[in-house]
């Protein structure tokens, strides 16, 4: 018996980690992740052949980020996530708050700009189109905090507490669209805060921390609302299959606990990365000042030597 047109059996056995991690392919996400990994590998290989360096840490971060999406969408977690609110919430939290951070720290846009060849004078190729997109009005709007923070919050409340969630969960296409939306929202929210790639908005480090903490409490409040609810709030998960041996309200409370606890993980990760980036930035500035001071010192020394030489010439 199919569930919500998603092509999966309703009679899933009780959830265990082993069953959740069994391979169960979603073709859309499998192809998208493999293409993403292949393009990144092409960029890194192209740079290496040219003799340019690319940090290993960035490659590792990007690969782990993409693999985390595959783990959520191409295993049994995706099957159980259609009928268990708690498992769905794990998918949502990882795809919207962990995968985007790891992918952004991999700097895929910077890699593309360095690896793609220029199209030549008067012509436009992939590199030129990417640059045009980065500098477009559209990108300025969707990466602005006035847009990203409300979108990040609305993706929780407006989706789960309206019929929109049940509508999207009613078909495979809707479910894929929802997961793509979660990933995209995470990327545009964290990009101005932590992204290594160039972007229209790059506020100071203190402002980035404020942007981070402006969004996170709403995730915690959302989790608390689910934990404290006295009845199931989402239609899709009101009647879990009897074969799972779970009770809807207890499963919803677990989902709330996951949402509440998970909001701490990206906060800590982003904060560590931000402090590291800040430290690196300060070091670079200090080195630039030292070089400038050295140049100024050399000029003063040259002037002094010239002055001594002129005095010597006069004496002679």
mmCIF file of C-alpha atoms in Angstrom:
data_model
loop_
_atom_site.group_PDB
_atom_site.id
_atom_site.type_symbol
_atom_site.label_atom_id
_atom_site.label_comp_id
_atom_site.label_asym_id
_atom_site.label_seq_id
_atom_site.Cartn_x
_atom_site.Cartn_y
_atom_site.Cartn_z
ATOM 1 C CA UNK A 1 0.000 0.000 0.000
ATOM 2 C CA UNK A 2 1.486 3.365 -1.063
ATOM 3 C CA UNK A 3 1.700 6.400 1.172
ATOM 4 C CA UNK A 4 0.733 9.811 -0.199
ATOM 5 C CA UNK A 5 1.637 8.841 -3.755
ATOM 6 C CA UNK A 6 5.283 8.592 -2.763
ATOM 7 C CA UNK A 7 5.611 5.030 -3.923
ATOM 8 C CA UNK A 8 6.599 3.507 -0.594
ATOM 9 C CA UNK A 9 4.969 0.849 1.531
ATOM 10 C CA UNK A 10 2.948 1.938 4.528
ATOM 11 C CA UNK A 11 3.846 -1.260 6.435
ATOM 12 C CA UNK A 12 7.330 -0.226 7.470
ATOM 13 C CA UNK A 13 8.776 -2.202 10.395
ATOM 14 C CA UNK A 14 9.573 -0.313 13.628
ATOM 15 C CA UNK A 15 12.357 2.227 13.096
ATOM 16 C CA UNK A 16 15.921 1.287 14.002
ATOM 17 C CA UNK A 17 19.136 3.059 13.034
ATOM 18 C CA UNK A 18 20.171 0.065 10.921
ATOM 19 C CA UNK A 19 16.937 0.197 8.897
ATOM 20 C CA UNK A 20 17.158 3.973 8.622
ATOM 21 C CA UNK A 21 20.642 3.816 7.104
ATOM 22 C CA UNK A 22 19.841 1.133 4.493
ATOM 23 C CA UNK A 23 20.223 2.268 0.890
ATOM 24 C CA UNK A 24 16.918 3.540 -0.560
ATOM 25 C CA UNK A 25 17.510 5.777 -3.547
ATOM 26 C CA UNK A 26 15.707 8.984 -4.386
ATOM 27 C CA UNK A 27 16.792 9.382 -8.051
ATOM 28 C CA UNK A 28 16.520 13.192 -8.068
ATOM 29 C CA UNK A 29 18.795 13.725 -5.055
ATOM 30 C CA UNK A 30 21.167 10.929 -6.050
ATOM 31 C CA UNK A 31 21.776 12.463 -9.498
ATOM 32 C CA UNK A 32 21.970 16.029 -8.110
ATOM 33 C CA UNK A 33 24.520 15.045 -5.435
ATOM 34 C CA UNK A 34 26.673 13.019 -7.846
ATOM 35 C CA UNK A 35 26.675 15.891 -10.372
ATOM 36 C CA UNK A 36 27.614 18.334 -7.590
ATOM 37 C CA UNK A 37 30.518 16.124 -6.481
ATOM 38 C CA UNK A 38 31.696 15.545 -10.073
ATOM 39 C CA UNK A 39 31.704 19.280 -10.923
ATOM 40 C CA UNK A 40 33.624 20.106 -7.738
ATOM 41 C CA UNK A 41 36.171 17.357 -8.465
ATOM 42 C CA UNK A 42 36.573 18.703 -12.031
ATOM 43 C CA UNK A 43 37.296 22.188 -10.639
ATOM 44 C CA UNK A 44 39.878 20.935 -8.123
ATOM 45 C CA UNK A 45 41.655 18.748 -10.728
ATOM 46 C CA UNK A 46 41.702 21.638 -13.213
ATOM 47 C CA UNK A 47 43.355 23.939 -10.652
ATOM 48 C CA UNK A 48 45.913 21.295 -9.650
ATOM 49 C CA UNK A 49 46.892 20.633 -13.278
ATOM 50 C CA UNK A 50 47.398 24.362 -13.714
ATOM 51 C CA UNK A 51 49.707 24.355 -10.690
ATOM 52 C CA UNK A 52 47.285 26.255 -8.423
ATOM 53 C CA UNK A 53 46.595 25.179 -4.848
ATOM 54 C CA UNK A 54 43.143 24.498 -3.429
ATOM 55 C CA UNK A 55 42.763 23.942 0.348
ATOM 56 C CA UNK A 56 42.069 20.303 1.278
ATOM 57 C CA UNK A 57 39.824 21.474 4.118
ATOM 58 C CA UNK A 58 37.438 23.100 1.654
ATOM 59 C CA UNK A 59 37.213 19.930 -0.424
ATOM 60 C CA UNK A 60 36.537 17.788 2.654
ATOM 61 C CA UNK A 61 33.878 20.216 3.916
ATOM 62 C CA UNK A 62 32.060 20.298 0.561
ATOM 63 C CA UNK A 63 32.141 16.524 0.084
ATOM 64 C CA UNK A 64 30.850 15.853 3.628
ATOM 65 C CA UNK A 65 28.115 18.460 3.072
ATOM 66 C CA UNK A 66 26.896 16.802 -0.128
ATOM 67 C CA UNK A 67 27.156 13.318 1.420
ATOM 68 C CA UNK A 68 25.012 14.515 4.349
ATOM 69 C CA UNK A 69 22.247 15.371 1.835
ATOM 70 C CA UNK A 70 22.617 11.903 0.273
ATOM 71 C CA UNK A 71 22.437 10.316 3.723
ATOM 72 C CA UNK A 72 19.123 12.062 4.442
ATOM 73 C CA UNK A 73 17.538 11.536 1.017
ATOM 74 C CA UNK A 74 18.962 8.285 -0.390
ATOM 75 C CA UNK A 75 18.566 5.965 2.614
ATOM 76 C CA UNK A 76 15.734 4.466 4.653
ATOM 77 C CA UNK A 77 15.585 7.772 6.569
ATOM 78 C CA UNK A 78 13.710 9.200 3.581
ATOM 79 C CA UNK A 79 11.142 6.356 3.695
ATOM 80 C CA UNK A 80 10.582 6.654 7.443
ATOM 81 C CA UNK A 81 10.558 10.466 7.151
ATOM 82 C CA UNK A 82 7.327 10.219 5.141
ATOM 83 C CA UNK A 83 5.440 8.601 8.040
ATOM 84 C CA UNK A 84 7.385 9.591 11.190
ATOM 85 C CA UNK A 85 7.521 13.240 12.255
ATOM 86 C CA UNK A 86 10.693 12.671 14.311
ATOM 87 C CA UNK A 87 12.650 11.190 11.386
ATOM 88 C CA UNK A 88 11.332 13.888 9.035
ATOM 89 C CA UNK A 89 12.570 16.525 11.494
ATOM 90 C CA UNK A 90 16.079 15.004 11.455
ATOM 91 C CA UNK A 91 16.016 15.278 7.640
ATOM 92 C CA UNK A 92 14.803 18.876 7.788
ATOM 93 C CA UNK A 93 17.361 19.999 10.384
ATOM 94 C CA UNK A 94 20.346 18.384 8.648
ATOM 95 C CA UNK A 95 19.379 19.580 5.151
ATOM 96 C CA UNK A 96 18.552 23.151 6.204
ATOM 97 C CA UNK A 97 21.106 23.776 8.961
ATOM 98 C CA UNK A 98 24.089 21.426 8.657
ATOM 99 C CA UNK A 99 24.504 20.578 4.951
ATOM 100 C CA UNK A 100 24.424 24.264 3.815
ATOM 101 C CA UNK A 101 27.141 25.254 6.317
ATOM 102 C CA UNK A 102 29.465 22.462 5.154
ATOM 103 C CA UNK A 103 28.778 23.150 1.457
ATOM 104 C CA UNK A 104 29.378 26.902 1.900
ATOM 105 C CA UNK A 105 32.671 26.309 3.750
ATOM 106 C CA UNK A 106 33.718 24.347 0.652
ATOM 107 C CA UNK A 107 33.573 27.627 -1.363
ATOM 108 C CA UNK A 108 32.077 26.085 -4.549
ATOM 109 C CA UNK A 109 31.475 29.480 -6.228
ATOM 110 C CA UNK A 110 35.083 30.581 -5.676
ATOM 111 C CA UNK A 111 36.254 27.259 -7.111
ATOM 112 C CA UNK A 112 34.012 27.709 -10.169
ATOM 113 C CA UNK A 113 35.283 31.251 -10.778
ATOM 114 C CA UNK A 114 38.893 30.058 -10.603
ATOM 115 C CA UNK A 115 38.388 26.890 -12.660
ATOM 116 C CA UNK A 116 36.101 28.135 -15.448
ATOM 117 C CA UNK A 117 37.977 29.665 -18.389
ATOM 118 C CA UNK A 118 37.120 33.260 -19.472
ATOM 119 C CA UNK A 119 34.981 33.319 -22.629
ATOM 120 C CA UNK A 120 37.082 35.921 -24.391
ATOM 121 C CA UNK A 121 36.520 39.549 -25.330
ATOM 122 C CA UNK A 122 32.935 40.483 -26.158
ATOM 123 C CA UNK A 123 31.567 37.007 -25.395
ATOM 124 C CA UNK A 124 29.806 35.440 -22.431
ATOM 125 C CA UNK A 125 30.424 31.969 -21.081
ATOM 126 C CA UNK A 126 29.555 30.146 -17.829
ATOM 127 C CA UNK A 127 32.105 32.189 -15.831
ATOM 128 C CA UNK A 128 30.692 35.513 -17.073
ATOM 129 C CA UNK A 129 27.098 34.419 -16.403
ATOM 130 C CA UNK A 130 28.062 33.375 -12.873
ATOM 131 C CA UNK A 131 29.735 36.746 -12.215
ATOM 132 C CA UNK A 132 26.683 38.570 -13.601
ATOM 133 C CA UNK A 133 24.425 36.550 -11.275
ATOM 134 C CA UNK A 134 26.642 37.313 -8.240
ATOM 135 C CA UNK A 135 26.426 41.041 -8.945
ATOM 136 C CA UNK A 136 22.739 41.038 -9.891
ATOM 137 C CA UNK A 137 19.954 42.881 -8.096
ATOM 138 C CA UNK A 138 18.296 39.508 -7.514
ATOM 139 C CA UNK A 139 21.267 38.256 -5.462
ATOM 140 C CA UNK A 140 21.393 41.499 -3.492
ATOM 141 C CA UNK A 141 17.773 40.945 -2.438
ATOM 142 C CA UNK A 142 17.852 37.220 -1.604
ATOM 143 C CA UNK A 143 21.059 37.465 0.452
ATOM 144 C CA UNK A 144 19.991 40.562 2.428
ATOM 145 C CA UNK A 145 19.243 39.924 6.140
ATOM 146 C CA UNK A 146 15.859 41.646 5.745
ATOM 147 C CA UNK A 147 14.970 38.783 3.371
ATOM 148 C CA UNK A 148 16.962 35.809 4.683
ATOM 149 C CA UNK A 149 15.977 36.002 8.370
ATOM 150 C CA UNK A 150 12.165 36.218 7.785
ATOM 151 C CA UNK A 151 12.432 33.470 5.135
ATOM 152 C CA UNK A 152 14.369 31.233 7.536
ATOM 153 C CA UNK A 153 11.681 31.702 10.211
ATOM 154 C CA UNK A 154 8.687 31.458 7.846
ATOM 155 C CA UNK A 155 10.015 28.177 6.422
ATOM 156 C CA UNK A 156 9.199 26.627 9.794
ATOM 157 C CA UNK A 157 6.021 28.283 10.994
ATOM 158 C CA UNK A 158 4.269 28.990 7.679
ATOM 159 C CA UNK A 159 5.000 25.491 6.399
ATOM 160 C CA UNK A 160 4.231 23.238 9.369
ATOM 161 C CA UNK A 161 1.322 25.200 10.852
ATOM 162 C CA UNK A 162 -0.626 25.602 7.578
ATOM 163 C CA UNK A 163 -2.084 23.062 5.083
ATOM 164 C CA UNK A 164 0.937 23.712 2.798
ATOM 165 C CA UNK A 165 2.971 20.957 4.472
ATOM 166 C CA UNK A 166 0.283 18.286 3.956
ATOM 167 C CA UNK A 167 -0.136 19.391 0.334
ATOM 168 C CA UNK A 168 3.590 19.024 -0.380
ATOM 169 C CA UNK A 169 3.834 15.690 1.443
ATOM 170 C CA UNK A 170 0.981 14.379 -0.724
ATOM 171 C CA UNK A 171 3.236 13.746 -3.736
ATOM 172 C CA UNK A 172 6.798 12.746 -4.513
ATOM 173 C CA UNK A 173 7.334 15.974 -6.493
ATOM 174 C CA UNK A 174 6.024 18.073 -3.601
ATOM 175 C CA UNK A 175 8.282 16.294 -1.123
ATOM 176 C CA UNK A 176 11.366 16.821 -3.332
ATOM 177 C CA UNK A 177 10.421 20.506 -3.805
ATOM 178 C CA UNK A 178 10.122 20.944 -0.034
ATOM 179 C CA UNK A 179 13.545 19.409 0.631
ATOM 180 C CA UNK A 180 15.155 21.514 -2.120
ATOM 181 C CA UNK A 181 13.516 24.551 -0.518
ATOM 182 C CA UNK A 182 14.971 23.652 2.908
ATOM 183 C CA UNK A 183 18.467 23.364 1.408
ATOM 184 C CA UNK A 184 18.132 26.621 -0.564
ATOM 185 C CA UNK A 185 16.841 28.538 2.472
ATOM 186 C CA UNK A 186 19.778 27.260 4.539
ATOM 187 C CA UNK A 187 22.258 28.324 1.854
ATOM 188 C CA UNK A 188 20.896 31.882 1.466
ATOM 189 C CA UNK A 189 20.644 32.302 5.270
ATOM 190 C CA UNK A 190 24.179 31.128 6.087
ATOM 191 C CA UNK A 191 25.946 32.510 2.977
ATOM 192 C CA UNK A 192 26.258 36.163 4.159
ATOM 193 C CA UNK A 193 27.135 34.935 7.671
ATOM 194 C CA UNK A 194 29.761 32.272 7.036
ATOM 195 C CA UNK A 195 30.252 31.875 3.288
ATOM 196 C CA UNK A 196 33.796 31.994 1.946
ATOM 197 C CA UNK A 197 32.462 32.785 -1.543
ATOM 198 C CA UNK A 198 32.058 36.389 -2.739
ATOM 199 C CA UNK A 199 28.544 37.750 -2.322
ATOM 200 C CA UNK A 200 26.631 41.036 -2.478
ATOM 201 C CA UNK A 201 26.416 41.313 1.325
ATOM 202 C CA UNK A 202 29.502 40.859 3.463
ATOM 203 C CA UNK A 203 28.883 42.579 6.824
ATOM 204 C CA UNK A 204 31.474 42.804 9.601
ATOM 205 C CA UNK A 205 32.046 39.814 11.861
ATOM 206 C CA UNK A 206 30.052 41.236 14.773
ATOM 207 C CA UNK A 207 27.050 41.887 12.508
ATOM 208 C CA UNK A 208 27.293 38.343 11.138
ATOM 209 C CA UNK A 209 27.052 36.949 14.669
ATOM 210 C CA UNK A 210 23.975 39.097 15.311
ATOM 211 C CA UNK A 211 22.380 37.776 12.094
ATOM 212 C CA UNK A 212 23.052 34.217 13.228
ATOM 213 C CA UNK A 213 21.493 34.721 16.663
ATOM 214 C CA UNK A 214 18.525 36.615 15.194
ATOM 215 C CA UNK A 215 17.285 33.455 13.478
ATOM 216 C CA UNK A 216 18.220 30.663 15.858
ATOM 217 C CA UNK A 217 15.842 31.355 18.809
ATOM 218 C CA UNK A 218 12.841 30.926 16.503
ATOM 219 C CA UNK A 219 13.988 27.378 15.765
ATOM 220 C CA UNK A 220 14.095 26.686 19.483
ATOM 221 C CA UNK A 221 10.611 28.206 20.015
ATOM 222 C CA UNK A 222 9.261 26.064 17.170
ATOM 223 C CA UNK A 223 10.673 22.941 18.819
ATOM 224 C CA UNK A 224 9.196 23.908 22.189
ATOM 225 C CA UNK A 225 5.766 24.480 20.576
ATOM 226 C CA UNK A 226 5.817 20.919 19.188
ATOM 227 C CA UNK A 227 7.046 19.464 22.470
ATOM 228 C CA UNK A 228 4.328 21.163 24.541
ATOM 229 C CA UNK A 229 1.398 20.533 22.160
ATOM 230 C CA UNK A 230 -1.380 18.408 23.663
ATOM 231 C CA UNK A 231 -2.502 16.979 20.306
ATOM 232 C CA UNK A 232 -0.925 16.196 16.888
ATOM 233 C CA UNK A 233 -0.543 19.426 14.890
ATOM 234 C CA UNK A 234 0.337 18.109 11.427
ATOM 235 C CA UNK A 235 -2.232 16.061 9.504
ATOM 236 C CA UNK A 236 0.353 13.964 7.637
ATOM 237 C CA UNK A 237 1.655 12.425 10.856
ATOM 238 C CA UNK A 238 -1.637 12.105 12.779
ATOM 239 C CA UNK A 239 -2.149 8.420 11.984
ATOM 240 C CA UNK A 240 1.207 6.627 11.801
ATOM 241 C CA UNK A 241 1.117 3.056 10.441
ATOM 242 C CA UNK A 242 0.355 0.554 13.199
ATOM 243 C CA UNK A 243 3.350 -1.538 12.051
ATOM 244 C CA UNK A 244 5.677 1.196 13.385
ATOM 245 C CA UNK A 245 4.391 0.755 16.918
ATOM 246 C CA UNK A 246 4.523 4.506 17.696
ATOM 247 C CA UNK A 247 2.018 7.014 19.053
ATOM 248 C CA UNK A 248 1.528 10.234 17.047
ATOM 249 C CA UNK A 249 1.785 12.698 19.942
ATOM 250 C CA UNK A 250 4.901 11.073 21.409
ATOM 251 C CA UNK A 251 6.511 11.098 17.953
ATOM 252 C CA UNK A 252 5.610 14.797 17.545
ATOM 253 C CA UNK A 253 7.118 15.585 20.952
ATOM 254 C CA UNK A 254 10.301 13.798 19.861
ATOM 255 C CA UNK A 255 10.315 15.879 16.647
ATOM 256 C CA UNK A 256 10.045 19.034 18.745
ATOM 257 C CA UNK A 257 12.940 17.914 20.920
ATOM 258 C CA UNK A 258 15.066 17.316 17.805
ATOM 259 C CA UNK A 259 14.215 20.786 16.397
ATOM 260 C CA UNK A 260 14.987 22.436 19.756
ATOM 261 C CA UNK A 261 18.277 20.603 20.338
ATOM 262 C CA UNK A 262 19.493 20.891 16.753
ATOM 263 C CA UNK A 263 19.349 24.698 16.742
ATOM 264 C CA UNK A 264 22.423 24.640 19.028
ATOM 265 C CA UNK A 265 24.587 22.584 16.631
ATOM 266 C CA UNK A 266 24.813 25.046 13.708
ATOM 267 C CA UNK A 267 25.136 27.955 16.167
ATOM 268 C CA UNK A 268 28.279 26.429 17.666
ATOM 269 C CA UNK A 269 29.674 25.344 14.269
ATOM 270 C CA UNK A 270 29.123 28.759 12.692
ATOM 271 C CA UNK A 271 30.482 30.592 15.719
ATOM 272 C CA UNK A 272 33.711 28.540 15.654
ATOM 273 C CA UNK A 273 34.110 29.073 11.902
ATOM 274 C CA UNK A 274 33.372 32.809 12.227
ATOM 275 C CA UNK A 275 35.920 33.280 15.014
ATOM 276 C CA UNK A 276 38.502 31.384 12.937
ATOM 277 C CA UNK A 277 37.722 33.533 9.855
ATOM 278 C CA UNK A 278 37.922 36.684 11.990
ATOM 279 C CA UNK A 279 41.298 35.606 13.404
ATOM 280 C CA UNK A 280 42.621 34.853 9.891
ATOM 281 C CA UNK A 281 41.359 38.237 8.641
ATOM 282 C CA UNK A 282 43.090 40.076 11.514
ATOM 283 C CA UNK A 283 46.322 38.202 10.751
ATOM 284 C CA UNK A 284 46.145 39.194 7.072
ATOM 285 C CA UNK A 285 45.556 42.831 8.006
ATOM 286 C CA UNK A 286 48.469 42.760 10.465
ATOM 287 C CA UNK A 287 50.751 41.319 7.759
ATOM 288 C CA UNK A 288 49.650 44.040 5.312
ATOM 289 C CA UNK A 289 50.391 46.735 7.921
ATOM 290 C CA UNK A 290 53.796 45.196 8.653
ATOM 291 C CA UNK A 291 54.654 45.181 4.947
ATOM 292 C CA UNK A 292 53.517 48.806 4.615
ATOM 293 C CA UNK A 293 55.557 49.761 7.704
ATOM 294 C CA UNK A 294 58.613 47.975 6.274
ATOM 295 C CA UNK A 295 58.230 49.874 2.991
ATOM 296 C CA UNK A 296 57.887 53.176 4.871
ATOM 297 C CA UNK A 297 60.915 52.296 7.004
ATOM 298 C CA UNK A 298 62.970 51.534 3.877
ATOM 299 C CA UNK A 299 61.986 54.907 2.379
ATOM 300 C CA UNK A 300 62.988 56.734 5.583
ATOM 301 C CA UNK A 301 66.318 54.893 5.640
ATOM 302 C CA UNK A 302 66.974 55.765 1.986
ATOM 303 C CA UNK A 303 66.134 59.422 2.656
ATOM 304 C CA UNK A 304 68.435 59.493 5.682
ATOM 305 C CA UNK A 305 71.277 57.881 3.715
ATOM 306 C CA UNK A 306 70.773 60.409 0.926
ATOM 307 C CA UNK A 307 70.896 63.234 3.476
ATOM 308 C CA UNK A 308 74.173 61.884 4.922
ATOM 309 C CA UNK A 309 75.611 61.567 1.424
ATOM 310 C CA UNK A 310 74.697 65.209 0.639
ATOM 311 C CA UNK A 311 76.370 66.397 3.888
ATOM 312 C CA UNK A 312 79.450 64.388 3.012
ATOM 313 C CA UNK A 313 79.547 65.900 -0.494
ATOM 314 C CA UNK A 314 79.305 69.406 0.963
ATOM 315 C CA UNK A 315 82.147 68.691 3.418
ATOM 316 C CA UNK A 316 84.374 67.515 0.598
#
